[in-house]
Coordinates of C-alpha atoms (C1' of nucleotides) in Angstrom, one line a residue:
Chain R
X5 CA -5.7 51.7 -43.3
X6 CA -6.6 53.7 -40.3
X7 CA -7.3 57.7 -40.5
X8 CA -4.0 59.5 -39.9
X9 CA -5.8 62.1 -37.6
X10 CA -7.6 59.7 -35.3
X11 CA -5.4 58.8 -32.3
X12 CA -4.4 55.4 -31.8
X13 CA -6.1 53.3 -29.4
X14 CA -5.3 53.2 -25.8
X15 CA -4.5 49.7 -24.4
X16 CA -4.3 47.8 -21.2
X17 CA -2.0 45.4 -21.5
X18 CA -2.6 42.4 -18.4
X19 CA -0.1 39.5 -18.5
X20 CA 1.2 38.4 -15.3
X21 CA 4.8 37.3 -16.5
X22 CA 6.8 40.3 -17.2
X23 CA 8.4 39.2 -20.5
X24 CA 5.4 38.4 -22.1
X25 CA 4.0 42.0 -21.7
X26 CA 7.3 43.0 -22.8
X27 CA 7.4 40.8 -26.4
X28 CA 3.7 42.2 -26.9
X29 CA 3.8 45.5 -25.9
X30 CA 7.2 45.9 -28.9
X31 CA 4.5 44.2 -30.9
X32 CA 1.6 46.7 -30.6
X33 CA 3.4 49.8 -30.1
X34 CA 5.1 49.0 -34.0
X35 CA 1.5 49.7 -35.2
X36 CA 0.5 53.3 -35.2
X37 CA -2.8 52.9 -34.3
X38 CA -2.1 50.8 -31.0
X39 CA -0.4 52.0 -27.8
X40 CA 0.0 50.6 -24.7
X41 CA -0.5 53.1 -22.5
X42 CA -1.2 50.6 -19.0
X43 CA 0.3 47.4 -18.0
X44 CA -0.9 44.8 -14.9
X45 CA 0.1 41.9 -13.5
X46 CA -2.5 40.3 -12.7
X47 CA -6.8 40.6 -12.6
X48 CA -6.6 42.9 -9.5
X49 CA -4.0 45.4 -10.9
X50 CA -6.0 45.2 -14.2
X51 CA -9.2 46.5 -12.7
X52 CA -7.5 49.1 -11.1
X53 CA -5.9 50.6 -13.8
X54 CA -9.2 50.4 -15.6
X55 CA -10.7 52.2 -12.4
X56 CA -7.6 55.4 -12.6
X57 CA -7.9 55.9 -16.2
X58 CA -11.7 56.3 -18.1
X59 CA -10.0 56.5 -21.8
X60 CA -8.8 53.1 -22.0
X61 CA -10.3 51.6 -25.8
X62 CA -9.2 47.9 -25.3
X63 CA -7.9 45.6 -22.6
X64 CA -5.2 42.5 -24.0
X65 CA -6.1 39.9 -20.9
X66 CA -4.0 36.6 -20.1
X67 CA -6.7 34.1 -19.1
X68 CA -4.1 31.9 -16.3
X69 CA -3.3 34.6 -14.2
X70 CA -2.6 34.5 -10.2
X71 CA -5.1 36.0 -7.6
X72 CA -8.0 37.1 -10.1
X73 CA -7.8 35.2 -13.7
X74 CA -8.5 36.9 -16.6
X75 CA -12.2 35.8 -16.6
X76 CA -13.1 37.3 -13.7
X77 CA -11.1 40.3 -14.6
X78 CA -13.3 40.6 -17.5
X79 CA -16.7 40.0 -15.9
X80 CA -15.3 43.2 -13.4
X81 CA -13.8 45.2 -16.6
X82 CA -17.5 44.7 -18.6
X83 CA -19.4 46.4 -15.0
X84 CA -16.9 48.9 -14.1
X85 CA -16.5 50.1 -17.8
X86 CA -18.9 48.8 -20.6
X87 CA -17.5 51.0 -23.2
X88 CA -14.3 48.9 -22.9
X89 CA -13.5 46.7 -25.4
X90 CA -11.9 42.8 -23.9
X91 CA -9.6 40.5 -26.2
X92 CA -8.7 37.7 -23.8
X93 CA -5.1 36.1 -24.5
X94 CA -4.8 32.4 -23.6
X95 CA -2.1 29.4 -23.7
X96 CA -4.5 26.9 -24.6
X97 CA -7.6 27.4 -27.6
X98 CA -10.0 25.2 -25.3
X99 CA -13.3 25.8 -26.3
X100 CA -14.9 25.5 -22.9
X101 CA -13.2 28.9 -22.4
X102 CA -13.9 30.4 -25.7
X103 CA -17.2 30.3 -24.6
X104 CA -16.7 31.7 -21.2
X105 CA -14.6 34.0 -22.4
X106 CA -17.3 35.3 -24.6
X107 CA -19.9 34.9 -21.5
X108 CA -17.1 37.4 -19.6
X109 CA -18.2 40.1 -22.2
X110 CA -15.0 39.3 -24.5
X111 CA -14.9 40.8 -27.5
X112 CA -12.1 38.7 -28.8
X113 CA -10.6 35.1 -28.4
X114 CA -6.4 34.7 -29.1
X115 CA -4.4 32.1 -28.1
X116 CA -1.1 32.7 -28.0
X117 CA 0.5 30.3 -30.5
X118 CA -1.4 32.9 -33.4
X119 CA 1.3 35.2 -35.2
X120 CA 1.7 39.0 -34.6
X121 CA -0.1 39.9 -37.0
X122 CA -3.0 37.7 -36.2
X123 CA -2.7 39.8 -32.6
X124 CA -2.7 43.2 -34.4
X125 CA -5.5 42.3 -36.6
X126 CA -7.2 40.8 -33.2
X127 CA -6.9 43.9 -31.6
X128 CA -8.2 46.1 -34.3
X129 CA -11.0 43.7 -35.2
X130 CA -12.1 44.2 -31.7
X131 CA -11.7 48.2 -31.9
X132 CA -14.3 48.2 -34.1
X133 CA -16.7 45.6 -32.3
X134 CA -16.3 42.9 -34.7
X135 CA -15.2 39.0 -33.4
X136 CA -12.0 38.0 -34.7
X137 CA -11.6 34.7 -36.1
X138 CA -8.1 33.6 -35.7
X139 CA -6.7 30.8 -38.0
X140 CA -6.9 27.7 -38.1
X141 CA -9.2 27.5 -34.3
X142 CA -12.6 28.2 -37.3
X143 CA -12.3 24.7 -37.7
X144 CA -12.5 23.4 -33.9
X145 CA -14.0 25.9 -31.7
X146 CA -16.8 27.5 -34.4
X147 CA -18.0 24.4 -36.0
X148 CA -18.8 22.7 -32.0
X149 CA -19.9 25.9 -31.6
X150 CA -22.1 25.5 -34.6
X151 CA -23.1 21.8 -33.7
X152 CA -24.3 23.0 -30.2
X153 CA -26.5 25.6 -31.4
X154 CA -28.1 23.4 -34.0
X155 CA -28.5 20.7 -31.5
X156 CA -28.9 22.4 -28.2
X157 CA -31.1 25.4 -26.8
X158 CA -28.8 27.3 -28.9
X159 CA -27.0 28.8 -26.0
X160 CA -23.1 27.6 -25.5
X161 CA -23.4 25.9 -21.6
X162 CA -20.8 27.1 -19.2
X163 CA -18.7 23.5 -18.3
X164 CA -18.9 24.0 -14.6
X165 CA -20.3 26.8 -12.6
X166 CA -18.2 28.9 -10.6
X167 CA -18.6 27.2 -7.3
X168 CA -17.3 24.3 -8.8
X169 CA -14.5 25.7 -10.4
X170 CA -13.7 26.5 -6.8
X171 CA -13.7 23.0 -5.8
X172 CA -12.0 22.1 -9.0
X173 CA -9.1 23.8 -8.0
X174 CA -8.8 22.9 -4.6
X175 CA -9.4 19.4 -5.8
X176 CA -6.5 19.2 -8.5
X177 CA -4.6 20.5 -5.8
X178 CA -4.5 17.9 -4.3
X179 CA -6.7 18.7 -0.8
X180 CA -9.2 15.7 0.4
X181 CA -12.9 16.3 0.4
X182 CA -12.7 17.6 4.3
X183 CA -9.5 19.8 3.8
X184 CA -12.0 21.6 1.3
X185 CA -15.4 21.3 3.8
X186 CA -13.2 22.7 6.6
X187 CA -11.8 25.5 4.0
X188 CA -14.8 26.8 2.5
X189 CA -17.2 26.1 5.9
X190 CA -19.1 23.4 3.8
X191 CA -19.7 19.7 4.5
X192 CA -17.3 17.2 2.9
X193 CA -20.0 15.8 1.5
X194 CA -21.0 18.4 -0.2
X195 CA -18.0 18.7 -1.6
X196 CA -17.7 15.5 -2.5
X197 CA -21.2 16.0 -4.5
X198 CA -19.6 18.7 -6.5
X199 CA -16.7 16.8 -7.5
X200 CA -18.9 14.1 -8.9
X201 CA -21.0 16.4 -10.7
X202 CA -17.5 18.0 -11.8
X203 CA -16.4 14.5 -13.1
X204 CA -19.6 13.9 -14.9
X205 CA -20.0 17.2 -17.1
X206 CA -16.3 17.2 -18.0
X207 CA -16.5 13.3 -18.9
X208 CA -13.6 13.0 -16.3
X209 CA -12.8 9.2 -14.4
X210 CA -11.4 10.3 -11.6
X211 CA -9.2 13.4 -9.3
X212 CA -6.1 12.4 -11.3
X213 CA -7.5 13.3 -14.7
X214 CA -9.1 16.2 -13.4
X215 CA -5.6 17.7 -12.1
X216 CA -4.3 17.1 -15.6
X217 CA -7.3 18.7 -17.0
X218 CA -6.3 22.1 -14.7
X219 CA -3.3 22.1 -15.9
X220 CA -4.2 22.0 -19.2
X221 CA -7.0 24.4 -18.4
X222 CA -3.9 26.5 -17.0
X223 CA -6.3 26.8 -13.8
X224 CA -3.6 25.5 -11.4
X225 CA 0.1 25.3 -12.1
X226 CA 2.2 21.9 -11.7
Chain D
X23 CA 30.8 45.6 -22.7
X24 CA 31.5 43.2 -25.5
X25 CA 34.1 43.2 -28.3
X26 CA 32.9 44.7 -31.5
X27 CA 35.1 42.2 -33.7
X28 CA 33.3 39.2 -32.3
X29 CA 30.0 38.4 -34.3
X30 CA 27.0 37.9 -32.5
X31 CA 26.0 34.8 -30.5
X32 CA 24.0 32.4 -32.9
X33 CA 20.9 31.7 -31.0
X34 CA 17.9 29.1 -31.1
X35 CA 15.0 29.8 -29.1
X36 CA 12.0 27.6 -28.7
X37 CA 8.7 28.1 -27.8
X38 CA 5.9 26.8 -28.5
X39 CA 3.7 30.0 -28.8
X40 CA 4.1 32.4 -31.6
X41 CA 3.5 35.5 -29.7
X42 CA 5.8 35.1 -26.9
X43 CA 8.9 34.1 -29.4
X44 CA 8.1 37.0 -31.7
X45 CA 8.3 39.4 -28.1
X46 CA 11.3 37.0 -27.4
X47 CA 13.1 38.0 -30.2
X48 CA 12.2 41.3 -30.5
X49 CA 14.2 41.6 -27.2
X50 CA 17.1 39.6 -27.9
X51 CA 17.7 40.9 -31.5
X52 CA 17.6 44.5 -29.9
X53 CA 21.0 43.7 -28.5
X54 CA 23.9 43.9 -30.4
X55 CA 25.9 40.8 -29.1
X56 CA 22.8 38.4 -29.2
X57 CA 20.6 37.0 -32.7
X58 CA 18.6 34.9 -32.6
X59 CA 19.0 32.8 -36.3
X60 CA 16.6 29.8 -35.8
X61 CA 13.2 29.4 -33.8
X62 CA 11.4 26.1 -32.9
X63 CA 7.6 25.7 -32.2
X64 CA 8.6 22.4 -30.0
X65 CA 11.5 20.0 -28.4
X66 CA 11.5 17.9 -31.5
X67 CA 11.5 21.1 -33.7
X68 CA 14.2 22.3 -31.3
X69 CA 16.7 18.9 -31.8
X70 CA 16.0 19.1 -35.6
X71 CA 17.1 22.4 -35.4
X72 CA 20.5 21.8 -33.7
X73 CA 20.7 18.9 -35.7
X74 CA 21.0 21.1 -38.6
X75 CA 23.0 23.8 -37.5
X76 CA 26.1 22.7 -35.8
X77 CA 27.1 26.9 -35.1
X78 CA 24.6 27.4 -32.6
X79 CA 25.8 29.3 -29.4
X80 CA 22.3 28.7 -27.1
X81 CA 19.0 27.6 -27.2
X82 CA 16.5 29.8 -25.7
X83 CA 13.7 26.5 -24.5
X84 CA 10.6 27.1 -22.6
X85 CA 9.5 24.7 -20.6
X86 CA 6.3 23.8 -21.1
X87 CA 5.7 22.3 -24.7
X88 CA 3.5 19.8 -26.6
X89 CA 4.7 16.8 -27.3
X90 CA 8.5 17.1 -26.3
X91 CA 8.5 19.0 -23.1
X92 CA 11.9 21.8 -22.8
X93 CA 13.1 19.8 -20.3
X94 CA 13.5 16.8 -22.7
X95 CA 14.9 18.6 -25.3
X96 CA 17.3 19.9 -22.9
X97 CA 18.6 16.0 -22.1
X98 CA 18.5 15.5 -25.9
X99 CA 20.5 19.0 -27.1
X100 CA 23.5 17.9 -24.3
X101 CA 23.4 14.9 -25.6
X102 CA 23.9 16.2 -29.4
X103 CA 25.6 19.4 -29.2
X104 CA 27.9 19.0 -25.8
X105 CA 29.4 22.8 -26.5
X106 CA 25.8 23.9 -26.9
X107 CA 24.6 26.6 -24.1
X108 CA 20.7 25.8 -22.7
X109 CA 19.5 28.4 -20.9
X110 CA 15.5 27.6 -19.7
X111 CA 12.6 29.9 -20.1
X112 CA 9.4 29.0 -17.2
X113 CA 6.1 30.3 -16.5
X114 CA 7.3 29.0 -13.0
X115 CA 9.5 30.4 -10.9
X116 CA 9.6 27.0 -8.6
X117 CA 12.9 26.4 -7.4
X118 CA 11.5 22.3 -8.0
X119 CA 12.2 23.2 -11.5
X120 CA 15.4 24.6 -10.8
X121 CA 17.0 21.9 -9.9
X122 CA 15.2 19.7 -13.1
X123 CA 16.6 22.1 -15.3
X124 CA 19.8 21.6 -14.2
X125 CA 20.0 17.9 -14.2
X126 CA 18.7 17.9 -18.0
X127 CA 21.7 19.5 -18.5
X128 CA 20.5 23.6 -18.4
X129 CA 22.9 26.0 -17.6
X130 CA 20.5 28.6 -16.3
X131 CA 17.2 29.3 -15.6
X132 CA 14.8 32.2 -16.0
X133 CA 11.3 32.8 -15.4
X134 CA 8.6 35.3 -17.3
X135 CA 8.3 37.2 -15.1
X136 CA 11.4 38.7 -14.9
X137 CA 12.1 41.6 -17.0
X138 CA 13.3 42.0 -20.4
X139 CA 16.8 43.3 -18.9
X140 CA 17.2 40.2 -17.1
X141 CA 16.8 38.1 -19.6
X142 CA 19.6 39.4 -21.5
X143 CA 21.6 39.5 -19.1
X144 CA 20.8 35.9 -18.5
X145 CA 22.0 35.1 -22.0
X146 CA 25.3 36.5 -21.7
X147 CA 26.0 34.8 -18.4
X148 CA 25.1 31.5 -20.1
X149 CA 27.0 32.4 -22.8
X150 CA 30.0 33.1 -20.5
X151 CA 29.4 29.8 -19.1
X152 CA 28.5 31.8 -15.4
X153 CA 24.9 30.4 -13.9
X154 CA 22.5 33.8 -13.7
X155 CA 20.8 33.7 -10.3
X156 CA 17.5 36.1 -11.2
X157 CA 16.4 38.9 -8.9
X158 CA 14.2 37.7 -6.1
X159 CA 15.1 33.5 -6.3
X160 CA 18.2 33.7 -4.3
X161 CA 16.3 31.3 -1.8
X162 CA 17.8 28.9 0.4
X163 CA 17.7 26.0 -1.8
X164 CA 19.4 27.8 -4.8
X165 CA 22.2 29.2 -2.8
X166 CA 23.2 25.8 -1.0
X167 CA 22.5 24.4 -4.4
X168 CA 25.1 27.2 -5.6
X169 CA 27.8 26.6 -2.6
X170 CA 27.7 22.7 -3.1
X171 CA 28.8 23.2 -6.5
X172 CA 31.7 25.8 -5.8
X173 CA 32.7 23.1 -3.7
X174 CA 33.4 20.3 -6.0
X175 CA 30.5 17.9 -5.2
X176 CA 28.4 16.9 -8.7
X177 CA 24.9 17.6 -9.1
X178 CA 22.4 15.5 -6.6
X179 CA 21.2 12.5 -8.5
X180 CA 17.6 12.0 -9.1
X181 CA 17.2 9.0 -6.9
X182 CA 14.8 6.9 -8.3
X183 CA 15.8 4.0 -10.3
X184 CA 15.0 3.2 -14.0
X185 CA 12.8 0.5 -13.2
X186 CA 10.6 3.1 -10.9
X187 CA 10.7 6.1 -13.2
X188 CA 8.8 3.5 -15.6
X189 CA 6.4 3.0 -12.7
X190 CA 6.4 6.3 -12.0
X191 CA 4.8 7.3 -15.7
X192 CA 2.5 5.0 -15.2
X193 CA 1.0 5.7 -11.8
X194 CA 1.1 9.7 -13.1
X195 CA -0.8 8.8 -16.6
X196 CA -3.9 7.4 -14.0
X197 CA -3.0 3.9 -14.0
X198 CA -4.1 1.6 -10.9
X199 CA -1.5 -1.2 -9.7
X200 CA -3.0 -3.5 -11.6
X201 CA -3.5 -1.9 -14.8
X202 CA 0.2 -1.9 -14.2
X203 CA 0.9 -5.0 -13.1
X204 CA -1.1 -6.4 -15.9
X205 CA 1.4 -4.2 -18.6
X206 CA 4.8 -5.2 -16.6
X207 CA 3.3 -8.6 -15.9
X208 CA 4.6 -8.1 -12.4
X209 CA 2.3 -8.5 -9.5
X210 CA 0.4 -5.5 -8.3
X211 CA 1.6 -5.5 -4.6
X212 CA 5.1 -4.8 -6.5
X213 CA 3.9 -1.9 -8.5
X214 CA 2.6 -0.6 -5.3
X215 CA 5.8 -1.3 -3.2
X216 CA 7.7 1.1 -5.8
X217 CA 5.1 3.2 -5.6
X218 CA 5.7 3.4 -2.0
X219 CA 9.5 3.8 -2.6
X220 CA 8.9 6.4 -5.5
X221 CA 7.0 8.6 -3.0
X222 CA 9.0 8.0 0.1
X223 CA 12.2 9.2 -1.9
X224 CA 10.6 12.3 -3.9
X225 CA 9.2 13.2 -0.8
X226 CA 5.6 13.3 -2.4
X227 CA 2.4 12.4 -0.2
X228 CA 0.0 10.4 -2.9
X229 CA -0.5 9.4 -6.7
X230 CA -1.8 13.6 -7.9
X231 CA 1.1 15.0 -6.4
X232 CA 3.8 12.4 -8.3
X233 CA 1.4 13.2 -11.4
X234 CA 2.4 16.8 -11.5
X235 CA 5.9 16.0 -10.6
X236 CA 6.2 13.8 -13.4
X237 CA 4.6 16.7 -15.5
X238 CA 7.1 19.0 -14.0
X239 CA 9.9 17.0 -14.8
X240 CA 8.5 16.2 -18.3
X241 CA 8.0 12.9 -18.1
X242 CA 4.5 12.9 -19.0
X243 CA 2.2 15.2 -20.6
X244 CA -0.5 17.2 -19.3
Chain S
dC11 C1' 32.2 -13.6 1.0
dT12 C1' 29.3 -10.6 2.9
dG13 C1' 26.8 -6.6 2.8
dT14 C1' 24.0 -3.5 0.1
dC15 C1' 20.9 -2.3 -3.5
dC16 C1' 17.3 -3.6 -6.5
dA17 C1' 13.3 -6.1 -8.0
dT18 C1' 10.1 -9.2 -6.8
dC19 C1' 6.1 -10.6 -3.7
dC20 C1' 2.6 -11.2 0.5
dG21 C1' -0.9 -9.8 4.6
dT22 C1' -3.4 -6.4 7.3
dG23 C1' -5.8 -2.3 8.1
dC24 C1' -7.3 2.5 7.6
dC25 C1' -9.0 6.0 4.9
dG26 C1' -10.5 8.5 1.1
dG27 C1' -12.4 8.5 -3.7
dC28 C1' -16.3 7.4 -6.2
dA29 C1' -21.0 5.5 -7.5
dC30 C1' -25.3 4.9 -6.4
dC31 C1' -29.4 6.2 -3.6
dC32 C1' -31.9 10.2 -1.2
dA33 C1' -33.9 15.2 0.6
dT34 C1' -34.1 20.5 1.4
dG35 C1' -33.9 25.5 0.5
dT36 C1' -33.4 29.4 -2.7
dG37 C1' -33.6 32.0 -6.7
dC38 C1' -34.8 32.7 -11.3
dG39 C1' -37.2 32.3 -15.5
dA40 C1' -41.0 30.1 -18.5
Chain K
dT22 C1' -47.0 29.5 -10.1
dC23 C1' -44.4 25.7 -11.4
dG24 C1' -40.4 23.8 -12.7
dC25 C1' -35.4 23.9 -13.0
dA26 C1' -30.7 24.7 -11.8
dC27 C1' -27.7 25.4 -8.1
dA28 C1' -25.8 24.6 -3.6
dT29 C1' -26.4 22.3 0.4
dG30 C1' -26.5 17.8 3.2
dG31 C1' -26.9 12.6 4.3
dG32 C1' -26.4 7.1 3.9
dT33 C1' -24.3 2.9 2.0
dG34 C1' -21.0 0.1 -0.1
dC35 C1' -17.0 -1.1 -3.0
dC36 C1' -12.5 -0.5 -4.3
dG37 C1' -8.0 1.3 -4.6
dG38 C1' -4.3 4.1 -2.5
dC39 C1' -1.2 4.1 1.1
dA40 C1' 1.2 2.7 5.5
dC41 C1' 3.0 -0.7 8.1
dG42 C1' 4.8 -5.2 8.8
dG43 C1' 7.3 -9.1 6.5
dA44 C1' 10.2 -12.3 2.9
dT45 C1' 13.2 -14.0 -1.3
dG46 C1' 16.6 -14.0 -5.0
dG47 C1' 20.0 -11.9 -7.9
dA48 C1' 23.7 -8.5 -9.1
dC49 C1' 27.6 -6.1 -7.7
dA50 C1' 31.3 -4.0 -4.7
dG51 C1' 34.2 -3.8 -1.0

DNA sequence: CTGTCCATCCGTGCCGGCACCCATGTGCGA
DNA sequence: TCGCACATGGGTGCCGGCACGGATGGACAG
């Protein structure tokens, strides 16, 4: 399958719960064209690992991770080092982050319910700069994907932007509309401006469903 | 450390993601004392499962599931298997969780982010019937939780009654009081006198925070 | 039998969420 | 250059959550 001679890949492996990297590092060092040769626990500790070491072929990201999410790890990974190849790792296939997982410079898109094998293939797929398709999410995330671009400008919108993922958070957190103004030096107001617009592009009622939808999202914990 | 003559313990783990039971088992099945011999992709999965098999040792349950949370299943596999070890995985290490785990019956508790070491370890203290405190949790709570017990007195009860806890899924799935009232064909100022109660004793501040309790506890779905 | 717990209900009042309306400045791309 | 998206800010008004006060009846234990 791959040459004998070539070395396996290098991979950054970013999950911030240490059993997870654990199960998936047994699972990629098996292969012997994948090794783990970097782990992090979280966005920060990703970038700099990417930042010590300049031969790193692929970087495994969980999306829901404390501090820095995957997202944003990936939008640092794709500047610091564009040679690097991104497969993001998520609880949840959600297609509004399929598609900002792509926007983040992802090369890949796995959520973890997919077999082993699906990962290896994931990973290798996204060594050689093709998109990986896992099972069974061709159905639900490509054909709205397909329906958007037929319909729409052809470009996949990003839900929210990040400013309001920023309220989002603080707002499924529970914090009132001046908790948030006082927090982020705005007026509660404005805040309160976000949240609506929040509501309406998410097709939300109200705070309530929006905390369930974070959770969901894995963008705040319980 | 352990007898050679005895067979290994016969384990069931559940999870609902693919990826982290294959890393799961990768680790358990390493030791020579643990197998894992059945996996489940949910709670109801999980009491079929036991159902079933009648030599199981443990269950291995995370937490967070689809439709039946780990939590639930936990109620249900004490209730079906008494001799039946439970020892709870969590993305969380929230000591609120503890203490849930432990009333649905658990008889330890283990985050991911402890390391593959400790989770073995884990297993053979539940297996030994001893409660595994993790590295790093030995907070306050935990430890009087730990000397109450040593000292005879049961479990704190969870004190809402049955009549609120059906309030209480209502009010955390977004209902108003008189969405409520309307269902229980009760008056609204009554749903929002047990509300008042529900919060006063859970020690909760408003509606989003009950909502993640109940999702915490796993009453309700995300 | 009396006290306690539970479930049922009511009034008043404050505050925040949420839906509408509105305007301004800035940056970016057609 | 003109429009558009984004972030910022304000006003008004309704409604529901929540806190505080009260009451009643029924079940069950001491």
């Amino acid at each position: 399958m791959t040459s004998p001679v070539r070395p396996p890949a290098r991979i950054l492996l970013v999950d911030d719960h240490a059993l997870v990297r654990r199960g998936v590092r047994l699972i990629l060092d098996a292969e012997p064209d994948l090794e783990v040769v970097a782990e992090a626990g979280d966005g920060a500790e990703a970038v700099a690992a990417a930042r010590r070491d300049d031969g790193l072929d692929l970087a495994v990201l969980d999306i829901a991770m404390p501090r820095m999410t995957g997202l944003q790890a990936a939008r640092e990974l794709a500047r610091l080092r564009p040679g690097l190849r991104v497969l993001m790792l998520t609880m949840y296939d959600n297609e509004e982050y399929f598609f900002e997982a792509l926007r983040a410079g992802a090369n890949g898109y796995v959520p973890k319910s997919v077999a082993d094998r699906d990962l290896v293939e994931a990973c290798r797929a996204a060594l050689r700069d093709e998109p990986f398709i896992y099972p069974g999410a061709e159905t639900a995330l490509i054909r709205s994907y397909l329906d958007r671009v037929r319909s729409g400008a052809g470009l996949p919108e990003r839900p929210v932007t990040e400013r309001e993922e920023e309220i989002l958070k603080l707002v499924a957190e529970g914090h009132t509309s001046r908790e948030i103004g006082d927090l982020l030096f705005i007026s509660p107001k404005t805040v309160e401006r976000h949240r609506a617009n929040i509501l309406q592009k998410l097709g939300l009622r109200d705070r309530l469903e929006l905390t369930r939808y974070a959770i969901r999202a894995g963008l705040i914990e319980p």
